[in-house]
mmCIF file with all atom_site columns, C-alpha atoms in Angstrom:
data_model
loop_
_atom_site.group_PDB
_atom_site.id
_atom_site.type_symbol
_atom_site.label_atom_id
_atom_site.label_alt_id
_atom_site.label_comp_id
_atom_site.label_asym_id
_atom_site.label_entity_id
_atom_site.label_seq_id
_atom_site.pdbx_PDB_ins_code
_atom_site.Cartn_x
_atom_site.Cartn_y
_atom_site.Cartn_z
_atom_site.occupancy
_atom_site.B_iso_or_equiv
_atom_site.pdbx_formal_charge
_atom_site.auth_seq_id
_atom_site.auth_comp_id
_atom_site.auth_asym_id
_atom_site.auth_atom_id
_atom_site.pdbx_PDB_model_num
ATOM 1   C CA . UNK A 1 1   ? -36.425 60.931  16.599  1.00 56.00 ? 1   UNK A CA 1
ATOM 2   C CA . UNK A 1 2   ? -35.983 58.363  19.318  1.00 65.00 ? 2   UNK A CA 1
ATOM 3   C CA . UNK A 1 3   ? -35.719 55.489  16.783  1.00 79.00 ? 3   UNK A CA 1
ATOM 4   C CA . UNK A 1 4   ? -32.464 56.797  15.286  1.00 83.00 ? 4   UNK A CA 1
ATOM 5   C CA . UNK A 1 5   ? -29.269 55.342  16.828  1.00 80.00 ? 5   UNK A CA 1
ATOM 6   C CA . UNK A 1 6   ? -26.906 57.650  18.592  1.00 86.00 ? 6   UNK A CA 1
ATOM 7   C CA . UNK A 1 7   ? -23.346 58.246  17.441  1.00 86.00 ? 7   UNK A CA 1
ATOM 8   C CA . UNK A 1 8   ? -21.987 56.085  20.268  1.00 86.00 ? 8   UNK A CA 1
ATOM 9   C CA . UNK A 1 9   ? -24.321 53.223  19.306  1.00 88.00 ? 9   UNK A CA 1
ATOM 10  C CA . UNK A 1 10  ? -23.259 53.541  15.655  1.00 86.00 ? 10  UNK A CA 1
ATOM 11  C CA . UNK A 1 11  ? -19.612 53.450  16.702  1.00 89.00 ? 11  UNK A CA 1
ATOM 12  C CA . UNK A 1 12  ? -20.212 50.302  18.803  1.00 89.00 ? 12  UNK A CA 1
ATOM 13  C CA . UNK A 1 13  ? -22.044 48.596  15.943  1.00 89.00 ? 13  UNK A CA 1
ATOM 14  C CA . UNK A 1 14  ? -19.277 49.576  13.515  1.00 90.00 ? 14  UNK A CA 1
ATOM 15  C CA . UNK A 1 15  ? -16.645 48.283  15.980  1.00 91.00 ? 15  UNK A CA 1
ATOM 16  C CA . UNK A 1 16  ? -18.557 44.959  16.310  1.00 89.00 ? 16  UNK A CA 1
ATOM 17  C CA . UNK A 1 17  ? -18.717 44.587  12.551  1.00 91.00 ? 17  UNK A CA 1
ATOM 18  C CA . UNK A 1 18  ? -15.043 45.430  12.230  1.00 91.00 ? 18  UNK A CA 1
ATOM 19  C CA . UNK A 1 19  ? -14.268 42.737  14.829  1.00 91.00 ? 19  UNK A CA 1
ATOM 20  C CA . UNK A 1 20  ? -16.361 40.238  12.850  1.00 90.00 ? 20  UNK A CA 1
ATOM 21  C CA . UNK A 1 21  ? -14.509 41.118  9.648   1.00 92.00 ? 21  UNK A CA 1
ATOM 22  C CA . UNK A 1 22  ? -11.152 40.706  11.431  1.00 93.00 ? 22  UNK A CA 1
ATOM 23  C CA . UNK A 1 23  ? -12.245 37.293  12.742  1.00 92.00 ? 23  UNK A CA 1
ATOM 24  C CA . UNK A 1 24  ? -13.346 36.275  9.251   1.00 92.00 ? 24  UNK A CA 1
ATOM 25  C CA . UNK A 1 25  ? -9.981  37.336  7.797   1.00 91.00 ? 25  UNK A CA 1
ATOM 26  C CA . UNK A 1 26  ? -8.143  35.430  10.567  1.00 92.00 ? 26  UNK A CA 1
ATOM 27  C CA . UNK A 1 27  ? -10.179 32.274  9.855   1.00 91.00 ? 27  UNK A CA 1
ATOM 28  C CA . UNK A 1 28  ? -9.577  32.606  6.099   1.00 90.00 ? 28  UNK A CA 1
ATOM 29  C CA . UNK A 1 29  ? -5.853  33.072  6.731   1.00 87.00 ? 29  UNK A CA 1
ATOM 30  C CA . UNK A 1 30  ? -5.766  29.914  8.846   1.00 85.00 ? 30  UNK A CA 1
ATOM 31  C CA . UNK A 1 31  ? -7.590  27.983  6.137   1.00 85.00 ? 31  UNK A CA 1
ATOM 32  C CA . UNK A 1 32  ? -5.233  29.242  3.459   1.00 83.00 ? 32  UNK A CA 1
ATOM 33  C CA . UNK A 1 33  ? -2.229  28.318  5.603   1.00 79.00 ? 33  UNK A CA 1
ATOM 34  C CA . UNK A 1 34  ? -3.594  24.813  6.074   1.00 79.00 ? 34  UNK A CA 1
ATOM 35  C CA . UNK A 1 35  ? -4.081  24.194  2.361   1.00 79.00 ? 35  UNK A CA 1
ATOM 36  C CA . UNK A 1 36  ? -1.530  22.100  0.533   1.00 76.00 ? 36  UNK A CA 1
ATOM 37  C CA . UNK A 1 37  ? -0.055  23.538  -2.622  1.00 83.00 ? 37  UNK A CA 1
ATOM 38  C CA . UNK A 1 38  ? -0.648  21.710  -5.887  1.00 86.00 ? 38  UNK A CA 1
ATOM 39  C CA . UNK A 1 39  ? 3.096   21.147  -6.316  1.00 89.00 ? 39  UNK A CA 1
ATOM 40  C CA . UNK A 1 40  ? 3.404   19.516  -2.924  1.00 86.00 ? 40  UNK A CA 1
ATOM 41  C CA . UNK A 1 41  ? 0.310   17.381  -3.611  1.00 88.00 ? 41  UNK A CA 1
ATOM 42  C CA . UNK A 1 42  ? 1.749   16.201  -6.921  1.00 92.00 ? 42  UNK A CA 1
ATOM 43  C CA . UNK A 1 43  ? 5.139   15.444  -5.353  1.00 94.00 ? 43  UNK A CA 1
ATOM 44  C CA . UNK A 1 44  ? 3.555   13.465  -2.518  1.00 93.00 ? 44  UNK A CA 1
ATOM 45  C CA . UNK A 1 45  ? 1.312   11.647  -4.977  1.00 95.00 ? 45  UNK A CA 1
ATOM 46  C CA . UNK A 1 46  ? 4.303   10.749  -7.178  1.00 97.00 ? 46  UNK A CA 1
ATOM 47  C CA . UNK A 1 47  ? 6.191   9.448   -4.121  1.00 97.00 ? 47  UNK A CA 1
ATOM 48  C CA . UNK A 1 48  ? 3.171   7.389   -3.068  1.00 97.00 ? 48  UNK A CA 1
ATOM 49  C CA . UNK A 1 49  ? 2.835   5.999   -6.599  1.00 97.00 ? 49  UNK A CA 1
ATOM 50  C CA . UNK A 1 50  ? 6.548   5.117   -6.669  1.00 97.00 ? 50  UNK A CA 1
ATOM 51  C CA . UNK A 1 51  ? 6.257   3.353   -3.320  1.00 97.00 ? 51  UNK A CA 1
ATOM 52  C CA . UNK A 1 52  ? 3.202   1.452   -4.597  1.00 97.00 ? 52  UNK A CA 1
ATOM 53  C CA . UNK A 1 53  ? 5.048   0.387   -7.753  1.00 97.00 ? 53  UNK A CA 1
ATOM 54  C CA . UNK A 1 54  ? 8.064   -0.720  -5.719  1.00 97.00 ? 54  UNK A CA 1
ATOM 55  C CA . UNK A 1 55  ? 5.786   -2.758  -3.465  1.00 97.00 ? 55  UNK A CA 1
ATOM 56  C CA . UNK A 1 56  ? 4.111   -4.381  -6.482  1.00 97.00 ? 56  UNK A CA 1
ATOM 57  C CA . UNK A 1 57  ? 7.497   -5.246  -7.970  1.00 97.00 ? 57  UNK A CA 1
ATOM 58  C CA . UNK A 1 58  ? 8.620   -6.747  -4.677  1.00 97.00 ? 58  UNK A CA 1
ATOM 59  C CA . UNK A 1 59  ? 5.457   -8.849  -4.389  1.00 97.00 ? 59  UNK A CA 1
ATOM 60  C CA . UNK A 1 60  ? 5.869   -9.993  -7.996  1.00 97.00 ? 60  UNK A CA 1
ATOM 61  C CA . UNK A 1 61  ? 9.494   -10.933 -7.280  1.00 97.00 ? 61  UNK A CA 1
ATOM 62  C CA . UNK A 1 62  ? 8.428   -12.938 -4.223  1.00 97.00 ? 62  UNK A CA 1
ATOM 63  C CA . UNK A 1 63  ? 5.721   -14.715 -6.225  1.00 97.00 ? 63  UNK A CA 1
ATOM 64  C CA . UNK A 1 64  ? 8.190   -15.521 -9.025  1.00 97.00 ? 64  UNK A CA 1
ATOM 65  C CA . UNK A 1 65  ? 10.706  -16.853 -6.508  1.00 97.00 ? 65  UNK A CA 1
ATOM 66  C CA . UNK A 1 66  ? 8.006   -18.996 -4.900  1.00 97.00 ? 66  UNK A CA 1
ATOM 67  C CA . UNK A 1 67  ? 6.986   -20.441 -8.282  1.00 96.00 ? 67  UNK A CA 1
ATOM 68  C CA . UNK A 1 68  ? 10.624  -21.161 -9.103  1.00 96.00 ? 68  UNK A CA 1
ATOM 69  C CA . UNK A 1 69  ? 11.054  -22.841 -5.729  1.00 97.00 ? 69  UNK A CA 1
ATOM 70  C CA . UNK A 1 70  ? 7.972   -25.000 -6.363  1.00 96.00 ? 70  UNK A CA 1
ATOM 71  C CA . UNK A 1 71  ? 9.413   -26.042 -9.731  1.00 96.00 ? 71  UNK A CA 1
ATOM 72  C CA . UNK A 1 72  ? 12.709  -26.885 -8.061  1.00 96.00 ? 72  UNK A CA 1
ATOM 73  C CA . UNK A 1 73  ? 10.926  -28.969 -5.415  1.00 96.00 ? 73  UNK A CA 1
ATOM 74  C CA . UNK A 1 74  ? 9.043   -30.885 -8.099  1.00 95.00 ? 74  UNK A CA 1
ATOM 75  C CA . UNK A 1 75  ? 12.316  -31.548 -9.929  1.00 94.00 ? 75  UNK A CA 1
ATOM 76  C CA . UNK A 1 76  ? 13.912  -32.678 -6.644  1.00 93.00 ? 76  UNK A CA 1
ATOM 77  C CA . UNK A 1 77  ? 11.041  -35.089 -5.997  1.00 91.00 ? 77  UNK A CA 1
ATOM 78  C CA . UNK A 1 78  ? 11.441  -36.576 -9.459  1.00 91.00 ? 78  UNK A CA 1
ATOM 79  C CA . UNK A 1 79  ? 15.179  -36.877 -8.908  1.00 90.00 ? 79  UNK A CA 1
ATOM 80  C CA . UNK A 1 80  ? 14.721  -38.543 -5.533  1.00 87.00 ? 80  UNK A CA 1
ATOM 81  C CA . UNK A 1 81  ? 12.197  -40.948 -7.017  1.00 84.00 ? 81  UNK A CA 1
ATOM 82  C CA . UNK A 1 82  ? 14.356  -41.831 -9.988  1.00 87.00 ? 82  UNK A CA 1
ATOM 83  C CA . UNK A 1 83  ? 17.698  -41.908 -8.149  1.00 88.00 ? 83  UNK A CA 1
ATOM 84  C CA . UNK A 1 84  ? 16.731  -43.588 -4.892  1.00 86.00 ? 84  UNK A CA 1
ATOM 85  C CA . UNK A 1 85  ? 13.344  -45.229 -4.961  1.00 84.00 ? 85  UNK A CA 1
ATOM 86  C CA . UNK A 1 86  ? 13.556  -46.922 -8.359  1.00 86.00 ? 86  UNK A CA 1
ATOM 87  C CA . UNK A 1 87  ? 16.940  -48.621 -7.715  1.00 88.00 ? 87  UNK A CA 1
ATOM 88  C CA . UNK A 1 88  ? 15.721  -49.823 -4.300  1.00 89.00 ? 88  UNK A CA 1
ATOM 89  C CA . UNK A 1 89  ? 12.586  -51.209 -5.930  1.00 89.00 ? 89  UNK A CA 1
ATOM 90  C CA . UNK A 1 90  ? 14.693  -52.908 -8.600  1.00 91.00 ? 90  UNK A CA 1
ATOM 91  C CA . UNK A 1 91  ? 16.911  -54.493 -5.942  1.00 92.00 ? 91  UNK A CA 1
ATOM 92  C CA . UNK A 1 92  ? 13.854  -55.671 -4.045  1.00 92.00 ? 92  UNK A CA 1
ATOM 93  C CA . UNK A 1 93  ? 12.372  -57.053 -7.258  1.00 91.00 ? 93  UNK A CA 1
ATOM 94  C CA . UNK A 1 94  ? 15.594  -58.924 -8.011  1.00 92.00 ? 94  UNK A CA 1
ATOM 95  C CA . UNK A 1 95  ? 15.707  -60.342 -4.488  1.00 92.00 ? 95  UNK A CA 1
ATOM 96  C CA . UNK A 1 96  ? 12.094  -61.407 -4.762  1.00 91.00 ? 96  UNK A CA 1
ATOM 97  C CA . UNK A 1 97  ? 12.605  -62.987 -8.150  1.00 90.00 ? 97  UNK A CA 1
ATOM 98  C CA . UNK A 1 98  ? 15.768  -64.765 -7.023  1.00 91.00 ? 98  UNK A CA 1
ATOM 99  C CA . UNK A 1 99  ? 14.004  -66.224 -4.012  1.00 90.00 ? 99  UNK A CA 1
ATOM 100 C CA . UNK A 1 100 ? 11.227  -67.474 -6.232  1.00 88.00 ? 100 UNK A CA 1
ATOM 101 C CA . UNK A 1 101 ? 13.711  -69.133 -8.553  1.00 79.00 ? 101 UNK A CA 1
ATOM 102 C CA . UNK A 1 102 ? 12.766  -67.121 -11.611 1.00 55.00 ? 102 UNK A CA 1
ATOM 103 C CA . UNK A 1 103 ? 16.032  -65.182 -11.756 1.00 46.00 ? 103 UNK A CA 1
ATOM 104 C CA . UNK A 1 104 ? 18.636  -65.364 -14.458 1.00 50.00 ? 104 UNK A CA 1
#
């Protein structure tokens, strides 16, 4: 029966397989340790969502402030036109009319 393995060869094969199984368990343990728990994932996701919402609110606030500033600038331009430019034009018109002799 030369094809049958000897006891020493069986022991070596069994020891090799046992080493493979130990390596597999070590790799599985490392993978399990590297996994993130569902609770931690949900907490991190909630924090990320909160940060995203805060950023959106900040951007919206900046946009609203910019629109308000544009409205204020338009109102200032109207005020400048009505308070400064129109009286100057009226004075110039009166001077022009008085030099032409059509004044009151």
